[in-house]
Coordinates of C-alpha atoms in Angstrom, one line a residue:
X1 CA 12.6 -21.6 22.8
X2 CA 13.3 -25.5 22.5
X3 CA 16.8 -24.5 22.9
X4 CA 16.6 -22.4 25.6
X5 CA 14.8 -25.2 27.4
X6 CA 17.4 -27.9 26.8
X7 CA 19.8 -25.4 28.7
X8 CA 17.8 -24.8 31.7
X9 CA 17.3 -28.7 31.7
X10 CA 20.8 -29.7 31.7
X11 CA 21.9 -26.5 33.6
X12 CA 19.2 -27.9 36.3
X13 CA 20.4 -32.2 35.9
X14 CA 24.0 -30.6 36.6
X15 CA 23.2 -28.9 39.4
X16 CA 21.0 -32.1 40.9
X17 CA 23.6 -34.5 40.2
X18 CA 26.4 -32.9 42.2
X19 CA 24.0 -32.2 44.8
X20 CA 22.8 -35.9 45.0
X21 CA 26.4 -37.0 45.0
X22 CA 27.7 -34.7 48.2
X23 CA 27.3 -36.8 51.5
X24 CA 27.7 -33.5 53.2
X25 CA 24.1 -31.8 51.8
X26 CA 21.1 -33.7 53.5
X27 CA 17.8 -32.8 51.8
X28 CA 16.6 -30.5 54.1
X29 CA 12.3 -29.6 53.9
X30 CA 12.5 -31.3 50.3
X31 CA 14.3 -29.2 48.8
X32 CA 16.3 -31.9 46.4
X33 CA 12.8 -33.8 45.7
X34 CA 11.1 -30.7 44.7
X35 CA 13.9 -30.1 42.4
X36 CA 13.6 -33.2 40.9
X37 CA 9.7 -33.2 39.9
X38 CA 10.8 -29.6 38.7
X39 CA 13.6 -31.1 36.3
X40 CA 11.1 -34.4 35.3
X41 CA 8.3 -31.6 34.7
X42 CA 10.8 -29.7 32.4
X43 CA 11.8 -32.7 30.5
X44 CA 7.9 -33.7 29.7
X45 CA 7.4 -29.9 28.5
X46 CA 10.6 -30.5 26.1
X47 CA 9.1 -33.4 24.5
X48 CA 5.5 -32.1 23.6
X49 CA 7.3 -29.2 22.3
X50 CA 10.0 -31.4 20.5
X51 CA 6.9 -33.2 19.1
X52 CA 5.0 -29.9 17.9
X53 CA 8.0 -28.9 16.4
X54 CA 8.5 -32.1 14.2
X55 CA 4.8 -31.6 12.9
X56 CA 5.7 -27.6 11.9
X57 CA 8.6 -28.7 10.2
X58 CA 6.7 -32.0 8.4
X59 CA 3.7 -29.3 7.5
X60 CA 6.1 -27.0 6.1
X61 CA 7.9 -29.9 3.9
X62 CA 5.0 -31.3 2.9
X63 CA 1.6 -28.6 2.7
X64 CA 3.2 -26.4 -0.6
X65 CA -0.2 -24.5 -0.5
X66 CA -2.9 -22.8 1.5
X67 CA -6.0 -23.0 0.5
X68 CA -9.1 -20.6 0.9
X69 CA -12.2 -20.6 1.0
X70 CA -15.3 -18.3 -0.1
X71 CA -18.9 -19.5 -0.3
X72 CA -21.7 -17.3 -0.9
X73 CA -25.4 -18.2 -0.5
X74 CA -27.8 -16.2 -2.8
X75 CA -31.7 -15.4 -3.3
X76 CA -32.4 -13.4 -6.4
X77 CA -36.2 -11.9 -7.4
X78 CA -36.0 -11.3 -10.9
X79 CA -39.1 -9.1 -12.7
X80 CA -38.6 -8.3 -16.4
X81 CA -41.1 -5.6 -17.2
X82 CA -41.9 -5.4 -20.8
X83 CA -40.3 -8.4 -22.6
X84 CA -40.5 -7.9 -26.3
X85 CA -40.3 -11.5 -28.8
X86 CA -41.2 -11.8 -31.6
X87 CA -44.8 -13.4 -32.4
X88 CA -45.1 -17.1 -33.5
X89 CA -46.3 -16.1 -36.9
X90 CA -43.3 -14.8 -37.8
X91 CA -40.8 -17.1 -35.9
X92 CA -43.0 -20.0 -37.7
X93 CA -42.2 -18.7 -41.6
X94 CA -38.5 -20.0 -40.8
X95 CA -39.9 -23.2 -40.9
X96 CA -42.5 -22.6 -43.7
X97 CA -41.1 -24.3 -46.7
X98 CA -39.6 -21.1 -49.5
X99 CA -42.2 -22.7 -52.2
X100 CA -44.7 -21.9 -50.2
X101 CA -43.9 -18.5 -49.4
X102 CA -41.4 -19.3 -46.0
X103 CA -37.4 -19.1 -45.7
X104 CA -36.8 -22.6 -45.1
X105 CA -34.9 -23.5 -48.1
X106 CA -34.3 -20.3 -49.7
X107 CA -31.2 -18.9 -50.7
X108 CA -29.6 -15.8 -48.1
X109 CA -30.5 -13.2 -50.9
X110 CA -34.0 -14.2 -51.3
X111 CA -34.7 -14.5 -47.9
X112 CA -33.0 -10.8 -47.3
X113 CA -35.6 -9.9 -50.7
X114 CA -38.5 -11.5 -48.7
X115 CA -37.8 -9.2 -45.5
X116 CA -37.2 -6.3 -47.2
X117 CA -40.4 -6.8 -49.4
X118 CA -42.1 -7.4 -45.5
X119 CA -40.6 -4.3 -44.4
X120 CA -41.6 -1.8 -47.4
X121 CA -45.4 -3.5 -47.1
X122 CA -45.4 -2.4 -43.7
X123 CA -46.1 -6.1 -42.9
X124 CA -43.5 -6.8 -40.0
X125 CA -45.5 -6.7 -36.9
X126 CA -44.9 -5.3 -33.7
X127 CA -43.3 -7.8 -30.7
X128 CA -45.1 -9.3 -28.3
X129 CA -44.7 -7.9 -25.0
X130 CA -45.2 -9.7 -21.7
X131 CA -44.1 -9.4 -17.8
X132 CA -42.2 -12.2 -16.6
X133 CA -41.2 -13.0 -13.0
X134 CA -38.9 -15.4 -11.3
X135 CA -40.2 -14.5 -7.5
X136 CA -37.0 -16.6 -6.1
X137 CA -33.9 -18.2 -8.2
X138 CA -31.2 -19.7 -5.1
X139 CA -27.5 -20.3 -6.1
X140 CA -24.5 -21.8 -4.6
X141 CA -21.1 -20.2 -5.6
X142 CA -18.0 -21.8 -4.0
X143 CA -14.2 -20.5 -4.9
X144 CA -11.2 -22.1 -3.4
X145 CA -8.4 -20.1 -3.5
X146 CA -4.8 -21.7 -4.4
X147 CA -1.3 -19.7 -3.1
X148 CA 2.1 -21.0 -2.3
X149 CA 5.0 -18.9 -1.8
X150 CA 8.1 -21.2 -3.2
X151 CA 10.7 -18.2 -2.3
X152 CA 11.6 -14.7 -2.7
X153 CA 11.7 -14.5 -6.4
X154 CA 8.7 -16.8 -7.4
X155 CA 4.9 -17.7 -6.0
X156 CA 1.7 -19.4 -7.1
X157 CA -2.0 -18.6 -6.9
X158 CA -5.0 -19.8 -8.2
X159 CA -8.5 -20.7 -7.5
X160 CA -11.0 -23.3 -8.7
X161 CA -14.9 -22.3 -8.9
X162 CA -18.6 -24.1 -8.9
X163 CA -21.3 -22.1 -9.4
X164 CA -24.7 -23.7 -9.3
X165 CA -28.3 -23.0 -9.1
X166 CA -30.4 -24.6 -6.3
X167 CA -32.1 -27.5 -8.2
X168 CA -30.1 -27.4 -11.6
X169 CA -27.2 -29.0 -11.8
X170 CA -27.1 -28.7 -15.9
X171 CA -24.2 -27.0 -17.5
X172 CA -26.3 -26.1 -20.7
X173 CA -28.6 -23.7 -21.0
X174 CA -31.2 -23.0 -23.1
X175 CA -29.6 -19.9 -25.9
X176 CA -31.8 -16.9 -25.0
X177 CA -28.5 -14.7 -25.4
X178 CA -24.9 -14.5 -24.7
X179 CA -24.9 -15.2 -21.3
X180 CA -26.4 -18.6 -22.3
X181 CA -23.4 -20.0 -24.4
X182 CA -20.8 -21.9 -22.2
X183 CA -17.7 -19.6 -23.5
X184 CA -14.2 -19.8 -21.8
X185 CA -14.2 -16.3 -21.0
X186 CA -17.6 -16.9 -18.6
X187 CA -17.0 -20.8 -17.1
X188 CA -17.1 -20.1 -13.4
X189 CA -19.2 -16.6 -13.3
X190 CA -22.6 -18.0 -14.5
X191 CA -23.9 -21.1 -13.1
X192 CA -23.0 -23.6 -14.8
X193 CA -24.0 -26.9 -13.2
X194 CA -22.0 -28.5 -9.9
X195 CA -18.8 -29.0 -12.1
X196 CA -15.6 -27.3 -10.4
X197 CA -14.0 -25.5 -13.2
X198 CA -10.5 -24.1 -13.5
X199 CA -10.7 -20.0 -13.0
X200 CA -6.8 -18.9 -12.2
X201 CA -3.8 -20.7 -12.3
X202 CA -0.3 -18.4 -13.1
X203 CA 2.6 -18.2 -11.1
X204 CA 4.5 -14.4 -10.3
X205 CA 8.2 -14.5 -11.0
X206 CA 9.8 -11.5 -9.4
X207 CA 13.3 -9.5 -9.7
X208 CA 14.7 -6.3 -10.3
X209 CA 15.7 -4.8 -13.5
X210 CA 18.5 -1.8 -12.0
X211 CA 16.5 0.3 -9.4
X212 CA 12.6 -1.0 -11.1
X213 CA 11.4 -4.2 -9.0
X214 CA 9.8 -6.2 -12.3
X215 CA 7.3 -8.9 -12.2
X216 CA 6.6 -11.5 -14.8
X217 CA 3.2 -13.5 -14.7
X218 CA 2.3 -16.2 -17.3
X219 CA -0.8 -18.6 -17.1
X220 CA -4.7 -18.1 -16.5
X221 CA -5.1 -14.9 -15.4
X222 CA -6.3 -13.2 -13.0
X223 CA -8.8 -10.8 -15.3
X224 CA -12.2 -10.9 -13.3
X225 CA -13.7 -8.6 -10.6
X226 CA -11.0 -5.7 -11.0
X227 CA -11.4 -2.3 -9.6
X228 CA -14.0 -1.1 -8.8
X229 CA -16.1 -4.0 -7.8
X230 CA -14.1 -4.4 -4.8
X231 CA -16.9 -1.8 -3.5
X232 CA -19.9 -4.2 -3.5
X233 CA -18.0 -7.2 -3.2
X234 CA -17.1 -6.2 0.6
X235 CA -13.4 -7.4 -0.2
X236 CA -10.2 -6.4 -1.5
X237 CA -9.7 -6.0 -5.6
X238 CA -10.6 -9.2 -7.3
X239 CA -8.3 -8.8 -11.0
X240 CA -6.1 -6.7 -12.5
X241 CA -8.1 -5.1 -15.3
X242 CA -10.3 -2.2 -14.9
X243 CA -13.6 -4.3 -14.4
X244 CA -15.5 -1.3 -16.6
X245 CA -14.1 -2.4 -20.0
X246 CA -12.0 -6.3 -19.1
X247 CA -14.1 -8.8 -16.7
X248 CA -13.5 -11.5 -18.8
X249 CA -11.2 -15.1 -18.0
X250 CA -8.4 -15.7 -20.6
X251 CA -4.9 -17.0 -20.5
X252 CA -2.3 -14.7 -21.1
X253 CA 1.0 -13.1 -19.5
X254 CA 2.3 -9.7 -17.9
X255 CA 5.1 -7.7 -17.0
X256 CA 4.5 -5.3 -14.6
X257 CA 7.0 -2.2 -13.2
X258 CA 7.1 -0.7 -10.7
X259 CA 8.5 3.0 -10.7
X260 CA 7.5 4.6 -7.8
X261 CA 10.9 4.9 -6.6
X262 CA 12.5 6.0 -10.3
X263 CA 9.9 8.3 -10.1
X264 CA 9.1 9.8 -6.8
X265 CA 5.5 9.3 -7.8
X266 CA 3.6 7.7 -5.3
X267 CA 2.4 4.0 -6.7
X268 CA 3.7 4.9 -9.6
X269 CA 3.3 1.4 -11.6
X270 CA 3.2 -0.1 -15.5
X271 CA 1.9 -3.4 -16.7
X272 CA 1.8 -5.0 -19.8
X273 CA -0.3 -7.7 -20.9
X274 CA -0.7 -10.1 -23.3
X275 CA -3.8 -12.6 -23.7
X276 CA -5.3 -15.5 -26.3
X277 CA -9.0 -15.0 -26.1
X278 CA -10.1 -17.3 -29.1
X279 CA -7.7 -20.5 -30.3
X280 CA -8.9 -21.8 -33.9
X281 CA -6.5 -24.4 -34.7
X282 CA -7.5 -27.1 -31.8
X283 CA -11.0 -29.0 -31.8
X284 CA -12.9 -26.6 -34.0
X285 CA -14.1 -27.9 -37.9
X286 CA -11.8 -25.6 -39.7
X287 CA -8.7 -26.3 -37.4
X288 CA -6.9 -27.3 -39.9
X289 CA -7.8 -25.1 -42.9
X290 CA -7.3 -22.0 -41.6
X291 CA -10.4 -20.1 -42.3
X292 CA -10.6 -18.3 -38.9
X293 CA -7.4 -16.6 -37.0
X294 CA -6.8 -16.9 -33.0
X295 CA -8.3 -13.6 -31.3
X296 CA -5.2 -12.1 -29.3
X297 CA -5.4 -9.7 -27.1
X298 CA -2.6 -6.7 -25.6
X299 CA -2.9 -3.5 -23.8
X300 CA -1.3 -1.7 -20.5
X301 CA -2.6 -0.8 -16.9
X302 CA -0.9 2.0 -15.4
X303 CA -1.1 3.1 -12.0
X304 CA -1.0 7.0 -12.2
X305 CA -1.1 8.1 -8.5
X306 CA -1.8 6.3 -5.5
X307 CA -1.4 7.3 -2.3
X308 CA -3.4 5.0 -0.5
X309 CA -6.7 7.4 -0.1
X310 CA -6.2 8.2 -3.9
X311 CA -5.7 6.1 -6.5
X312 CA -5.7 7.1 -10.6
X313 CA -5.8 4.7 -13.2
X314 CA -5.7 4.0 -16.8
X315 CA -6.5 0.9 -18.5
X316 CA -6.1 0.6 -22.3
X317 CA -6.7 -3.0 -24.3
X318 CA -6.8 -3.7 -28.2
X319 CA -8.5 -6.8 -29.5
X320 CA -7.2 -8.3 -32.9
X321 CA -9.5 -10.4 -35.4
X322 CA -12.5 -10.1 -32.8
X323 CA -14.8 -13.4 -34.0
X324 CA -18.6 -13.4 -34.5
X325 CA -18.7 -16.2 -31.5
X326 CA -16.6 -18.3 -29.3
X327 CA -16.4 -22.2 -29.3
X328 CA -19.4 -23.5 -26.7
X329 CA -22.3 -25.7 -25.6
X330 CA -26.0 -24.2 -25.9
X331 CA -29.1 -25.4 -26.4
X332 CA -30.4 -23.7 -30.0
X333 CA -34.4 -22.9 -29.9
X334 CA -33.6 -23.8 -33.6
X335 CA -31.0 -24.6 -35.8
X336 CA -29.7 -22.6 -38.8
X337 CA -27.4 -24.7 -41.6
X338 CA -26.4 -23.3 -44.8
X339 CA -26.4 -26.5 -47.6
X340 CA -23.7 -26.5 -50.4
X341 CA -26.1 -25.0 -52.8
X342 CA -26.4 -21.6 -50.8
X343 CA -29.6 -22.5 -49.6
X344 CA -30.2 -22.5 -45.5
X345 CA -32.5 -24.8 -43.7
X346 CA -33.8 -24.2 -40.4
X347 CA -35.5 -26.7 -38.3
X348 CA -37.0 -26.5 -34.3
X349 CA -34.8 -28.2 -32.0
X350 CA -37.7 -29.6 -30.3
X351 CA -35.9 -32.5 -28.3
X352 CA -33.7 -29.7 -27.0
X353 CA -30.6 -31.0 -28.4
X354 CA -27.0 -29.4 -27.3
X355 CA -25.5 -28.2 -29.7
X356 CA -21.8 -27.0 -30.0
X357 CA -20.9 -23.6 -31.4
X358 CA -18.2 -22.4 -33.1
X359 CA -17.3 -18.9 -34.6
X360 CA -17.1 -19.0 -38.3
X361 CA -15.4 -15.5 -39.1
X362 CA -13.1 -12.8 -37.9
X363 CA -15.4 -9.9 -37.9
X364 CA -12.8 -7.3 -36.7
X365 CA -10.8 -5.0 -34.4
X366 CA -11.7 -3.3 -30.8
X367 CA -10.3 -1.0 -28.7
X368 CA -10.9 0.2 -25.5
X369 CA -9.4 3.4 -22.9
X370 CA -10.5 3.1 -19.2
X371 CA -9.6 6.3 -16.5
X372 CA -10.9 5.4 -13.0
X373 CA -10.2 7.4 -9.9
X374 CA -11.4 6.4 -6.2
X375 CA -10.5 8.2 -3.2
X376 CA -11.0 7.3 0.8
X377 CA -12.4 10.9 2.2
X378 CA -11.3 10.1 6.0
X379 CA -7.8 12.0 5.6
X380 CA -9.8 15.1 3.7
X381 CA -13.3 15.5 5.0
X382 CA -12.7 12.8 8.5
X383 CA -15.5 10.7 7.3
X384 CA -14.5 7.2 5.7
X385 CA -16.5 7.4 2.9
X386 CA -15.5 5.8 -0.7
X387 CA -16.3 7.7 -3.9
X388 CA -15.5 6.6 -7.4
X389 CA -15.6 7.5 -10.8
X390 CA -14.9 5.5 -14.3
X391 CA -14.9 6.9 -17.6
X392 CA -14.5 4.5 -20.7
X393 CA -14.8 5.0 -24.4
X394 CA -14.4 1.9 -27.1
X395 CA -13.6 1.9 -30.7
X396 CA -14.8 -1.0 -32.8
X397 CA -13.3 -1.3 -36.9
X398 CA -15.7 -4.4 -38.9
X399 CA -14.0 -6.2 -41.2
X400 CA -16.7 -8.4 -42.8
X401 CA -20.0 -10.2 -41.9
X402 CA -20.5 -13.1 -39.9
X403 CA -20.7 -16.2 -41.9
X404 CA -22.9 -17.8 -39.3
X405 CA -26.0 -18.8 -41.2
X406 CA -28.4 -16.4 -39.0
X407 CA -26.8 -13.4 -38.4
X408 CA -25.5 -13.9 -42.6
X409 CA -29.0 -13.5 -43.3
X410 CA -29.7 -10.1 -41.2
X411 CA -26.4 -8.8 -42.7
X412 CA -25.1 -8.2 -39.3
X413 CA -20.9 -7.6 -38.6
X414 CA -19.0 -6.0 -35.6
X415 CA -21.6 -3.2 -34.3
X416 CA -23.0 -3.4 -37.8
X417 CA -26.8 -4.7 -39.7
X418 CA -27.6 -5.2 -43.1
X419 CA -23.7 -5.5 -44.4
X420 CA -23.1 -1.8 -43.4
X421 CA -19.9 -2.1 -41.8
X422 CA -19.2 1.4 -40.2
X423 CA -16.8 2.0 -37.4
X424 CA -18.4 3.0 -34.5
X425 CA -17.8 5.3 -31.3
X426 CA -19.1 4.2 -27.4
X427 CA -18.8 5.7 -24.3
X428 CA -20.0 4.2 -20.4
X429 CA -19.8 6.3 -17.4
X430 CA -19.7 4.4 -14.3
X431 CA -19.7 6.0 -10.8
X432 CA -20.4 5.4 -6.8
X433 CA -20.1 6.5 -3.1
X434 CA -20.2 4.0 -0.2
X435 CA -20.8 5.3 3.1
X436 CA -20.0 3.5 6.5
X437 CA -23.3 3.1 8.3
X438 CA -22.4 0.9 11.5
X439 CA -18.9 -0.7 13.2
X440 CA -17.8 -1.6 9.4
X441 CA -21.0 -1.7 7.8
X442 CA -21.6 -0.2 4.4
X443 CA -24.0 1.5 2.1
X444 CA -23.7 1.6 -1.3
X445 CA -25.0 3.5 -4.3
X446 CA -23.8 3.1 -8.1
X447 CA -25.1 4.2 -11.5
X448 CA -23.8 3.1 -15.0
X449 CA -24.4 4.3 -18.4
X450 CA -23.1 3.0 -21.8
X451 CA -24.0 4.9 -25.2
X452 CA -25.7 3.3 -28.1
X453 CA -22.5 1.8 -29.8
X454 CA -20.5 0.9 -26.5
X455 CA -19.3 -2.7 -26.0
X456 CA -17.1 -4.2 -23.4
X457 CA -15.7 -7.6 -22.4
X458 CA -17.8 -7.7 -19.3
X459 CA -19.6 -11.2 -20.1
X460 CA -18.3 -12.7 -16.9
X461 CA -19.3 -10.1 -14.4
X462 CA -21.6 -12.4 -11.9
X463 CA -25.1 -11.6 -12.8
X464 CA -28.1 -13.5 -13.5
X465 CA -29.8 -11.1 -15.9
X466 CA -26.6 -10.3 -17.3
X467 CA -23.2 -7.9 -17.3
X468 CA -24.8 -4.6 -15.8
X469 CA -21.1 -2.7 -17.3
X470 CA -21.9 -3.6 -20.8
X471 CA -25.2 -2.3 -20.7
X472 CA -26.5 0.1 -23.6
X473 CA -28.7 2.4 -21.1
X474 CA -28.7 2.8 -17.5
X475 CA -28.5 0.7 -14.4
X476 CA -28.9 2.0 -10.9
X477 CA -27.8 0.1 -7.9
X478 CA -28.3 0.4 -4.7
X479 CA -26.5 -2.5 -1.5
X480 CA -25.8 -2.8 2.2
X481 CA -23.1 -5.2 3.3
X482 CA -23.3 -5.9 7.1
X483 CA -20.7 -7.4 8.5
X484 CA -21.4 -10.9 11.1
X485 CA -18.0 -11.8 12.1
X486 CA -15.6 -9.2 10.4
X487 CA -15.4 -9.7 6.6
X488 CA -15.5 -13.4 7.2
X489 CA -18.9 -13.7 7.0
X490 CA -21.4 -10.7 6.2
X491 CA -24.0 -10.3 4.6
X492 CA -25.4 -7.9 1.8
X493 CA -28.8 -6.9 0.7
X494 CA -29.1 -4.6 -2.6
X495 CA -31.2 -4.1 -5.3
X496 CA -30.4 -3.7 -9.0
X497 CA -32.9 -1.5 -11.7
X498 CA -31.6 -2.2 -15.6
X499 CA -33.2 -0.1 -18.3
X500 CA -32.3 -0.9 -21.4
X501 CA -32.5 1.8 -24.4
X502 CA -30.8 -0.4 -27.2
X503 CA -30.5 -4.1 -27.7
X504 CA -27.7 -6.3 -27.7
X505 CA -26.3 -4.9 -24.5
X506 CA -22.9 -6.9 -24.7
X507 CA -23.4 -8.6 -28.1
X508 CA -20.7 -7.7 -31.2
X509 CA -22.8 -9.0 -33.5
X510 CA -25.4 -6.8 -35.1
X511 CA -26.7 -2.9 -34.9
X512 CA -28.2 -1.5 -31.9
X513 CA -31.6 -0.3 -32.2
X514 CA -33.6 1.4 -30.0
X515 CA -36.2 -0.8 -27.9
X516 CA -38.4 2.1 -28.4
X517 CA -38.5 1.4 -32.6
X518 CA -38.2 -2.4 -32.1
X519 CA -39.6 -4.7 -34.9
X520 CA -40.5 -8.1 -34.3
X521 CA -37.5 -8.9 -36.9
X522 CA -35.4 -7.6 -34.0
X523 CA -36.5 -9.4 -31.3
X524 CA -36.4 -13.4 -32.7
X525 CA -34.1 -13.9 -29.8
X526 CA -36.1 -11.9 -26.6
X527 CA -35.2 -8.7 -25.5
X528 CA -35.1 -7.1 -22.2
X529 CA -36.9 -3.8 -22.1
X530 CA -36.7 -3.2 -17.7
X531 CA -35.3 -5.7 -15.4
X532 CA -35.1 -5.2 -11.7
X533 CA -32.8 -7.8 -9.5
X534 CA -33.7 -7.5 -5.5
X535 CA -31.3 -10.2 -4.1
X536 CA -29.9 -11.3 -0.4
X537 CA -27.0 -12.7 0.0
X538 CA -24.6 -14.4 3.1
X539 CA -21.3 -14.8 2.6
X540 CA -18.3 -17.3 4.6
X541 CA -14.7 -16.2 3.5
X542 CA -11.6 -17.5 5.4

């Protein structure tokens, strides 16, 4: 356009200046004037433009990246109906001295004698049970989104997180279960205080190996909110593993394939990925001894079919030397250390002290098969409505017992109580339909299941009661996402129903037992028996 411009402008001064310099053309009604201004107005237009351009072309050289941005407002009304802990009388004997008749100071086998002498008396109590209601709990969560594209063959993304409640700005929590430990795999999906944390950062190198277009990723990856969360989220799909069994952050790589064209199967596509979910050897006590091994992770995600209405696929992911903890900040209700004589001391941490946690053993391996299938019913039925279903079994193999002082004293490995380390079998089942209500509004309705023995890496799934995927019972959901302007700003309205038939929904670490037979041995740390979650949320995204 600039060029075309200068043309007419010089075509137009040419013109002017032989007509100016003729004797024998008189400017007849104003003709030559009007040219003139015409020329003079060209010339100013030429400049702004010259000017715009020189800004383009100093954004382009300078602004590498585009930035996003996603903020979402939130009210949650959280009811737990039926919280079992265990009484104060037993809770207390921990800090009852062993000579006069407590733990504190006793040995792990005489403390194991001294329960087991409580359970065959019959005198382990029942837990307490209480209601317990946060009417309104407000959080802030803002992402910025990171991309650059440097050429062809390589580009960047990334994003950077803060996740806070209204009136906390703590990253510590008090430890009333997993989803109170500040792990790496959970950083930016709980709130964690006003700190931005780093949540992605990997950079897509891409070629072609012969006819398949190949893709190599290395960095943090992006591993939360995969398919099919995209659903409720109102957006595109957040991560590349299946979010039933993987919605966990770690840093890892991939190589991915694509072989639709090798295989005349539509989306036909293979990825490969690699991922350190646990280093040992930096910061940790025993960094340099060697008494606990990095947790690696591999595994594939293959694309069977997709056609763009339907899509299959299967998600497979193998865990190595699975620890009984990862390296965090909590706040202990009380602290358990074993002395060099074998004896363990417990004492309350009444100033609520943060503590640091580490694993302390390699408890053993897990593996995991996910088969999800959606599908867009506007090209079958002519109504634009979204079904899907995920099936998902798990495998866990315990190696040995945790060494942490508590769970040593319960006996309690991978899926496994009272040093009876069996491999174990679970199953989830996880399925919804979304219907279009009004000009791109939609209604939602899920249900989840997971067996007694089923355990995920779902920890980072953005809940405040906790992952509703790694649940041992059932959840039922239902949501509405109404759309304001587009899907850069709607808002959603849902409500969320947990009921819980074993404990330690998304725990390694111990047996599951059925709430319905709970002891008060099992319930030192609480346990949820019923939650419901009614929320309201508005969302900016641009």
């Amino acid at each position: 356009m600039r060029r075309h411009l200068e043309l007419k402008v010089a075509t137009a001064a040419l013109l002017l200046s032989g007509l100016c310099a003729s004797p024998a053309i008189a400017d007849e009604g104003g003709e030559i004037k009007a040219l003139q201004e015409k020329i003079s107005n060209m010339s100013n237009e030429l400049n702004e433009l010259q000017s715009r351009v020189d800004q383009t072309e100093l954004h382009t050289q300078t602004d590498k990246l585009s930035w996003g941005v996603d903020l979402r407002v939130r009210a949650d009304s959280i009811h737990y109906d039926n919280m079992l802990m265990a009484p104060p009388a037993l809770t207390g004997a921990f800090f009852v001295p062993a000579a006069q008749g407590g733990f504190n100071g006793a040995t792990v086998p005489q403390i194991q004698q001294g329960m087991g002498g409580m359970i065959a008396a019959g005198m382990v109590p029942p837990p307490d049970q209480n209601d317990v209601d946060n009417d309104t709990i407000m959080t802030n969560r803002l992402r910025l989104n990171m991309k650059a594209k440097v050429n062809q063959y390589l580009d960047f993304a990334g994003r950077i997180s803060s996740y806070k409640t209204f009136g906390d700005s703590t990253g510590v929590k008090v430890f009333q279960g997993m989803n109170d430990v500040t792990f790496d795999g959970t950083t930016t999906s709980l709130p964690r205080g006003d700190q931005l944390r780093l949540e992605r950062a990997y950079f897509n190198l891409k070629g072609d190996l012969g006819r398949v277009p190949v893709n190599f990723s290395l960095g943090r990856r992006p591993s939360t909110e995969g398919s099919p969360l995209e659903y409720q989220n109102y957006g595109m799909v957040g991560g590349s593993p299946l979010a039933h069994i993987i919605n966990w952050q770690f840093d890892g790589a991939s190589m991915a394939f694509a072989l639709e064209d090798l295989s005349d199967i539509p989306g036909f596509a293979l990825k490969l990925c690699y991922g350190i979910g646990f280093e040992s050897g930096w910061g940790n006590s025993y960094s340099l001894s060697n008494q606990v091994e990095d947790v690696h992770l591999t595994g594939f995600i293959t694309t069977l079919y997709d056609d763009g209405s339907s899509v299959a696929t299967v998600n497979y992911a193998h865990a190595f030397d699975i620890t009984d903890g990862f390296a965090g900040l909590t706040v202990q209700p009380f602290t358990a250390a074993k002395n060099p004589d074998g004896s363990v001391s417990f004492a309350p941490n009444t100033g609520s002290f943060i503590s640091r946690i580490e694993p302390a053993t390699n408890i053993g391996d897990w593996d995991a098969l996910n088969f999800l299938f959606t599908q867009n019913l506007e090209e079958a039925m002519e109504l634009d409505i979204d079904t899907f279903v995920s099936l998902s079994y798990t495998h866990t193999n315990p190696s040995t017992i945790s060494r942490i002082p508590f769970y040593e004293i319960m006996g309690d490995g991978l899926l496994s109580s009272n040093g009876d380390l069996q491999n174990r079998n679970g199953y989830g089942v996880y399925a919804g339909v979304i219907l279009p209500v009004y000009e791109g509004s939609k209604l939602g309705f899920e249900y989840n299941y997971g067996s007694k023995y089923w355990f995920n890496f779902t920890g980072a799934e953005d809940s405040l009661v906790g992952s509703k995927l790694a649940t041992r019972g059932s959840v039922y959901e239902v949501y509405f996402n109404q759309p304001v302007y587009s899907d850069n700003f709607f808002v959603t309205v849902g409500s969320r129903l947990y009921d819980y038939q074993y404990t330690g929904s998304g725990n390694p670490l111990g047996a599951p037992v059925a709430i319905s037979d709970l002891s008060a041995l099992g319930a030192i740390n609480p346990v949820a028996d019923k939650v419901w979650d009614y929320y309201l949320s508005a969302t900016a995204r641009f």
